[in-house]
């Protein structure tokens, strides 16, 4: 089979998005539309990818620097044929060129693979729609062979009744594409150079024309406005949810989960409603995620239970931990197994050792906490002096009384106890009780002040 070149058309203005951002950079499942297309393109292992972007859209190549693709600006935009023409200098004659749309984000690898297998010549991706309005129609002869594509605005009454439409996605022998594009004219209702006119040219030259249909219609749905974007987002999330269910993950309500990235789950995982997973997230066997939790770029090991409204970012949680409700693990949090982090506890850039507990109302930042440590309610690590950050070290088996401030840099020794309400500014010796608060005293016969007479 010939090598593959891919052209992604992404120059459209996106007027109906009413946005200053180029249309293809609007996100679906947290990822720019065109990036969905590029990822799918890359999965086909092509020799060349060329993205055609529009004027004022320098943001497009900038946002896509991580791809080894070429970018070419189309200005002015004179139609889909003109757009593909801009990419021709980047394409190889001995290849086949696949044309994709940057605003048709959910096209699947399997469908494009079907097109590659359909045969030599021109391969069109078509779909039958109950309401074909707006699309180019596939005109076939009595034998059912494709003859040409006619755009809605150029179609006769009779042609408008055709329900098979052009999705825009097509596979074309590159050398022929080059010749055909050179012969396009813009003598049509829209005064544009239509890519679709190459179909009649292929037929005239006796070139075979095949058609393939996508497995699901949503694969070829394009985005022109925020309504379509929101609808396609729901379709995408529904697909992800049913994939998770099929893999054995329990979702209390598959309509109320959002995955914006890659979620990998072990066996017997349970996810309650309203959870959002972003970036790369992994949940080990038997992990339970409580309602309305948000987990980004984190791994949660087996048997850990997360109570509702907990937030995680760039964190690593060991096995059999208890987290939340209302816990917040900020970047660089690492919890070892059996750790407990309770309500209104914020952890950042800190390690919490095996079996250690911070169950209520605490801030633990830039800290290393050993094993079996108990951190009392309201404990704060004072890690920041307004200019620099410092570390707090709490060694194994320490007990920190409630409402303690640990002013970093400071070390609490192994097995040390800190009395409640202390402000600790110096290292505390292992195994001993340290407290810094003043002693409680009662004054006998003390009277409350009374209002003076005027
Ligand atoms: C096109 C097809 C039509 C098909 C429909 C599917 C042509 C002439 N018509 O029509 O048969 O049914 O798509 O949605 O090809 N673009 C550029 N530069 C341009 C013009 C368009 O990059 O100068 C890009 C757009 O950003 C978009 C795609 O090409 O991603 C399609 O353009 P659009 O204007 O939506 O084409 P339609 O008229 O809808
Ligand atoms: Mg369109």
Coordinates of C-alpha atoms in Angstrom, one line a residue, residues 5-340:
X5 CA 0.0 11.9 3.7
X6 CA -2.6 13.7 5.8
X7 CA -3.9 17.2 5.3
X8 CA -6.0 18.7 8.1
X9 CA -8.2 21.6 7.0
X10 CA -8.4 24.2 9.9
X11 CA -8.6 27.6 8.2
X12 CA -12.3 28.2 8.7
X13 CA -13.1 31.4 10.6
X14 CA -15.6 29.9 13.1
X15 CA -17.7 33.1 13.0
X16 CA -20.6 31.3 14.8
X17 CA -18.5 30.5 17.8
X18 CA -18.5 34.3 18.7
X19 CA -15.0 33.9 20.1
X20 CA -11.6 35.5 19.7
X21 CA -10.0 32.1 19.7
X22 CA -9.6 30.1 16.4
X23 CA -12.4 27.6 16.2
X24 CA -10.2 24.5 16.2
X25 CA -8.6 25.5 19.5
X26 CA -11.9 25.3 21.4
X27 CA -11.8 22.2 23.5
X28 CA -13.7 19.0 23.7
X29 CA -13.0 16.8 26.7
X30 CA -10.3 19.3 27.7
X31 CA -8.4 19.0 24.4
X32 CA -8.4 21.4 21.4
X33 CA -10.6 20.1 18.6
X34 CA -7.7 20.0 16.1
X35 CA -5.7 18.0 18.6
X36 CA -8.2 15.2 18.6
X37 CA -7.8 15.1 14.8
X38 CA -4.0 15.2 15.0
X39 CA -3.9 12.4 17.5
X40 CA -6.1 10.3 15.3
X41 CA -3.9 11.3 12.3
X42 CA -0.7 10.3 14.2
X43 CA -2.2 6.9 15.0
X44 CA -2.3 6.1 11.3
X45 CA 1.5 6.5 11.2
X46 CA 1.6 8.8 8.1
X47 CA 4.7 10.0 6.4
X48 CA 3.5 13.6 6.5
X49 CA 0.9 15.7 8.2
X50 CA 0.1 19.2 7.0
X51 CA -2.3 21.5 8.8
X52 CA -3.8 24.3 6.9
X53 CA -4.7 27.2 9.2
X54 CA -6.2 30.6 8.7
X55 CA -5.2 34.2 8.9
X56 CA -4.8 35.5 12.4
X57 CA -4.5 32.0 13.7
X58 CA -0.8 31.9 14.5
X59 CA -2.2 30.6 17.8
X60 CA -2.9 27.3 15.9
X61 CA 0.7 26.3 15.0
X62 CA 1.8 27.6 18.4
X63 CA -0.6 25.4 20.3
X64 CA 0.5 22.4 18.3
X65 CA 4.3 22.6 18.5
X66 CA 4.5 19.2 20.1
X67 CA 3.5 17.5 16.8
X68 CA 5.9 16.8 14.0
X69 CA 3.6 18.3 11.5
X70 CA 3.9 21.1 8.9
X71 CA 1.7 24.2 9.1
X72 CA 0.7 26.3 6.2
X73 CA -1.4 29.5 6.2
X74 CA -4.3 29.9 3.8
X75 CA -5.1 33.5 3.2
X76 CA -7.4 34.4 1.7
X77 CA -9.7 31.4 2.1
X78 CA -11.1 30.5 -1.3
X79 CA -12.6 27.1 -0.5
X80 CA -11.7 23.6 0.4
X81 CA -9.9 22.9 -2.9
X82 CA -7.9 26.0 -2.5
X83 CA -7.1 25.0 1.1
X84 CA -5.7 21.6 0.1
X85 CA -3.7 23.3 -2.7
X86 CA -1.8 25.2 0.0
X87 CA -0.6 21.9 1.4
X88 CA 0.6 20.4 -1.9
X89 CA 4.2 21.6 -1.7
X90 CA 4.5 19.4 1.5
X91 CA 3.1 16.2 -0.1
X92 CA 4.7 13.3 -1.9
X93 CA 3.4 12.3 -5.3
X94 CA 3.8 8.5 -4.7
X95 CA 1.6 8.7 -1.6
X96 CA -2.1 8.9 -1.0
X97 CA -3.4 12.0 0.7
X98 CA -6.1 11.8 3.4
X99 CA -8.1 15.0 3.9
X100 CA -9.4 15.5 7.4
X101 CA -11.2 18.5 9.0
X102 CA -9.9 20.2 12.1
X103 CA -13.4 20.9 13.3
X104 CA -14.6 17.3 13.0
X105 CA -12.9 16.0 16.2
X106 CA -14.2 12.5 16.8
X107 CA -13.2 10.8 13.6
X108 CA -12.0 7.3 14.6
X109 CA -8.9 5.4 13.6
X110 CA -11.0 2.3 12.6
X111 CA -13.0 4.3 10.1
X112 CA -10.0 5.8 8.4
X113 CA -8.4 2.4 8.4
X114 CA -11.5 1.1 6.5
X115 CA -11.0 3.8 3.9
X116 CA -7.3 2.8 3.4
X117 CA -8.5 -0.7 2.8
X118 CA -11.3 0.2 0.4
X119 CA -9.2 0.0 -2.8
X120 CA -7.1 2.1 -5.2
X121 CA -8.3 5.4 -6.5
X122 CA -10.5 7.9 -4.7
X123 CA -12.2 6.9 -1.4
X124 CA -15.0 9.1 -0.1
X125 CA -16.3 8.9 3.5
X126 CA -20.1 9.4 3.1
X127 CA -23.0 9.2 5.5
X128 CA -26.8 8.9 5.1
X129 CA -28.7 11.6 6.9
X130 CA -32.4 12.1 7.4
X131 CA -31.8 15.8 7.1
X132 CA -29.0 16.3 4.6
X133 CA -29.5 20.1 4.5
X134 CA -26.3 22.1 4.1
X135 CA -24.1 19.2 3.0
X136 CA -22.7 18.3 -0.4
X137 CA -24.8 15.4 -2.0
X138 CA -23.3 12.2 -3.4
X139 CA -24.7 11.8 -6.9
X140 CA -24.7 8.2 -8.2
X141 CA -25.7 6.7 -11.6
X142 CA -28.3 4.0 -12.1
X143 CA -25.6 1.3 -11.4
X144 CA -25.0 3.0 -8.0
X145 CA -21.5 4.3 -9.0
X146 CA -20.5 7.7 -7.6
X147 CA -20.5 10.3 -10.4
X148 CA -19.8 13.5 -8.6
X149 CA -20.6 15.6 -5.5
X150 CA -22.9 18.6 -5.8
X151 CA -23.0 21.3 -3.1
X152 CA -26.3 22.2 -1.5
X153 CA -26.2 25.7 -3.1
X154 CA -25.6 24.3 -6.6
X155 CA -28.0 21.4 -6.4
X156 CA -31.2 20.9 -8.4
X157 CA -34.5 20.2 -6.6
X158 CA -34.0 16.5 -7.4
X159 CA -30.4 16.4 -6.1
X160 CA -31.5 18.0 -2.9
X161 CA -33.6 14.9 -2.1
X162 CA -30.4 12.8 -2.0
X163 CA -29.7 11.7 1.6
X164 CA -26.2 10.4 1.1
X165 CA -23.8 13.3 1.9
X166 CA -20.2 14.1 1.7
X167 CA -18.5 14.2 5.1
X168 CA -15.6 16.0 3.5
X169 CA -13.1 13.3 4.5
X170 CA -11.5 11.7 1.5
X171 CA -8.5 9.7 0.4
X172 CA -6.9 10.6 -2.9
X173 CA -3.8 9.5 -4.9
X174 CA -1.5 12.5 -4.4
X175 CA -0.1 12.9 -7.9
X176 CA -3.7 12.9 -9.3
X177 CA -4.9 15.2 -6.6
X178 CA -2.1 17.7 -7.7
X179 CA -3.4 17.6 -11.3
X180 CA -7.0 17.8 -10.4
X181 CA -6.6 20.7 -8.1
X182 CA -4.8 22.5 -10.9
X183 CA -7.9 22.2 -13.0
X184 CA -10.5 23.5 -10.4
X185 CA -12.6 26.5 -11.3
X186 CA -14.6 28.7 -8.9
X187 CA -17.5 29.0 -11.4
X188 CA -20.2 28.0 -8.9
X189 CA -22.8 29.4 -6.6
X190 CA -20.3 30.3 -3.8
X191 CA -17.4 31.4 -6.1
X192 CA -15.2 29.0 -4.3
X193 CA -12.7 26.3 -5.4
X194 CA -14.5 23.2 -4.3
X195 CA -12.4 20.1 -3.4
X196 CA -15.5 18.1 -4.1
X197 CA -15.2 18.9 -7.9
X198 CA -12.3 16.4 -8.1
X199 CA -14.8 13.5 -7.9
X200 CA -16.2 14.2 -11.4
X201 CA -12.7 14.6 -12.7
X202 CA -11.7 11.2 -11.3
X203 CA -14.8 9.6 -12.9
X204 CA -14.1 11.3 -16.2
X205 CA -10.6 9.8 -16.2
X206 CA -11.9 6.3 -15.3
X207 CA -10.3 6.4 -11.9
X208 CA -12.1 4.1 -9.4
X209 CA -14.2 5.9 -6.8
X210 CA -15.1 4.1 -3.6
X211 CA -17.2 5.1 -0.6
X212 CA -17.0 4.1 3.0
X213 CA -19.4 4.9 5.8
X214 CA -18.3 5.6 9.4
X215 CA -19.4 3.1 12.1
X216 CA -21.2 6.0 14.0
X217 CA -22.6 9.2 12.6
X218 CA -21.0 11.3 15.5
X219 CA -17.6 10.5 14.1
X220 CA -18.2 12.9 11.2
X221 CA -20.1 15.6 13.0
X222 CA -18.5 19.0 12.6
X223 CA -18.5 21.9 15.0
X224 CA -19.7 25.3 14.0
X225 CA -21.2 26.7 17.2
X226 CA -21.2 26.1 20.9
X227 CA -24.4 24.1 20.8
X228 CA -22.8 21.5 18.5
X229 CA -19.7 21.6 20.7
X230 CA -21.7 20.9 23.8
X231 CA -23.7 18.1 22.1
X232 CA -20.5 16.4 20.8
X233 CA -18.9 16.7 24.3
X234 CA -21.9 14.8 25.8
X235 CA -21.6 12.1 23.0
X236 CA -17.9 11.8 23.7
X237 CA -18.5 11.5 27.5
X238 CA -21.2 8.9 27.0
X239 CA -18.9 6.8 24.9
X240 CA -16.1 7.0 27.5
X241 CA -18.6 6.1 30.3
X242 CA -19.9 3.1 28.4
X243 CA -16.4 1.9 27.7
X244 CA -15.6 2.1 31.5
X245 CA -18.8 0.2 32.3
X246 CA -17.9 -2.4 29.7
X247 CA -14.6 -2.8 31.4
X248 CA -16.3 -3.5 34.7
X249 CA -16.0 -0.1 36.4
X250 CA -19.1 0.8 38.4
X251 CA -20.5 4.3 37.6
X252 CA -23.4 5.3 39.7
X253 CA -24.6 7.4 36.8
X254 CA -22.9 7.2 33.5
X255 CA -24.4 10.5 32.5
X256 CA -22.6 12.3 35.3
X257 CA -18.9 11.6 34.8
X258 CA -16.4 13.7 32.8
X259 CA -13.1 12.3 31.6
X260 CA -10.8 14.9 30.1
X261 CA -7.8 12.7 29.4
X262 CA -7.0 9.1 30.1
X263 CA -8.5 7.2 33.0
X264 CA -7.2 3.8 33.7
X265 CA -9.1 1.7 36.3
X266 CA -8.4 -1.6 38.0
X267 CA -11.1 -4.2 39.0
X268 CA -14.1 -3.3 41.1
X269 CA -13.6 0.4 41.0
X270 CA -16.6 2.5 42.0
X271 CA -17.1 6.1 40.9
X272 CA -19.9 8.2 42.3
X273 CA -21.7 11.0 40.5
X274 CA -20.2 14.3 39.3
X275 CA -16.5 13.3 39.3
X276 CA -14.0 14.9 36.8
X277 CA -10.9 13.1 35.7
X278 CA -8.2 15.2 33.9
X279 CA -4.9 14.3 32.3
X280 CA -3.6 10.9 33.2
X281 CA -5.3 9.3 36.1
X282 CA -5.1 5.7 37.4
X283 CA -7.3 4.1 40.0
X284 CA -6.2 0.8 41.5
X285 CA -8.4 -2.2 42.2
X286 CA -11.3 -1.6 44.5
X287 CA -10.7 2.2 44.7
X288 CA -13.9 4.1 45.6
X289 CA -14.2 7.7 44.4
X290 CA -16.9 9.8 46.3
X291 CA -19.2 12.2 44.6
X292 CA -17.9 15.5 43.0
X293 CA -14.3 14.6 43.4
X294 CA -11.8 16.1 40.9
X295 CA -8.7 14.1 40.1
X296 CA -6.0 15.4 37.7
X297 CA -2.7 13.7 36.7
X298 CA -2.7 11.4 39.8
X299 CA -2.5 7.8 40.7
X300 CA -4.5 6.2 43.4
X301 CA -3.4 2.8 44.6
X302 CA -5.7 -0.2 45.4
X303 CA -8.3 -0.2 48.2
X304 CA -8.1 3.6 48.8
X305 CA -11.4 5.3 49.6
X306 CA -12.0 8.9 48.6
X307 CA -14.9 10.6 50.3
X308 CA -16.9 13.3 48.4
X309 CA -15.6 16.7 47.2
X310 CA -11.9 15.8 47.3
X311 CA -9.4 17.4 44.9
X312 CA -6.2 15.9 43.6
X313 CA -3.5 17.3 41.3
X314 CA -0.1 15.7 40.4
X315 CA -0.4 13.5 43.4
X316 CA 0.4 9.9 44.3
X317 CA -1.7 8.1 46.8
X318 CA -0.7 4.7 48.2
X319 CA -2.9 1.7 48.9
X320 CA -5.7 1.6 51.5
X321 CA -5.7 5.3 52.3
X322 CA -8.7 7.2 53.5
X323 CA -9.2 10.7 52.0
X324 CA -11.7 13.4 52.4
X325 CA -14.4 14.5 52.4
X326 CA -13.2 17.9 51.3
X327 CA -9.5 17.0 51.1
X328 CA -7.2 18.8 48.8
X329 CA -4.0 17.3 47.5
X330 CA -2.0 19.8 45.5
X331 CA 1.0 19.0 43.2
X332 CA 3.8 16.9 44.7
X333 CA 1.7 15.2 47.4
X334 CA 2.7 11.7 48.1
X335 CA 0.8 9.5 50.5
X336 CA 2.1 6.1 51.6
X337 CA -0.2 3.3 52.3
X338 CA -2.8 3.4 55.1
X339 CA -2.5 7.2 55.4
X340 CA -5.6 9.2 56.4

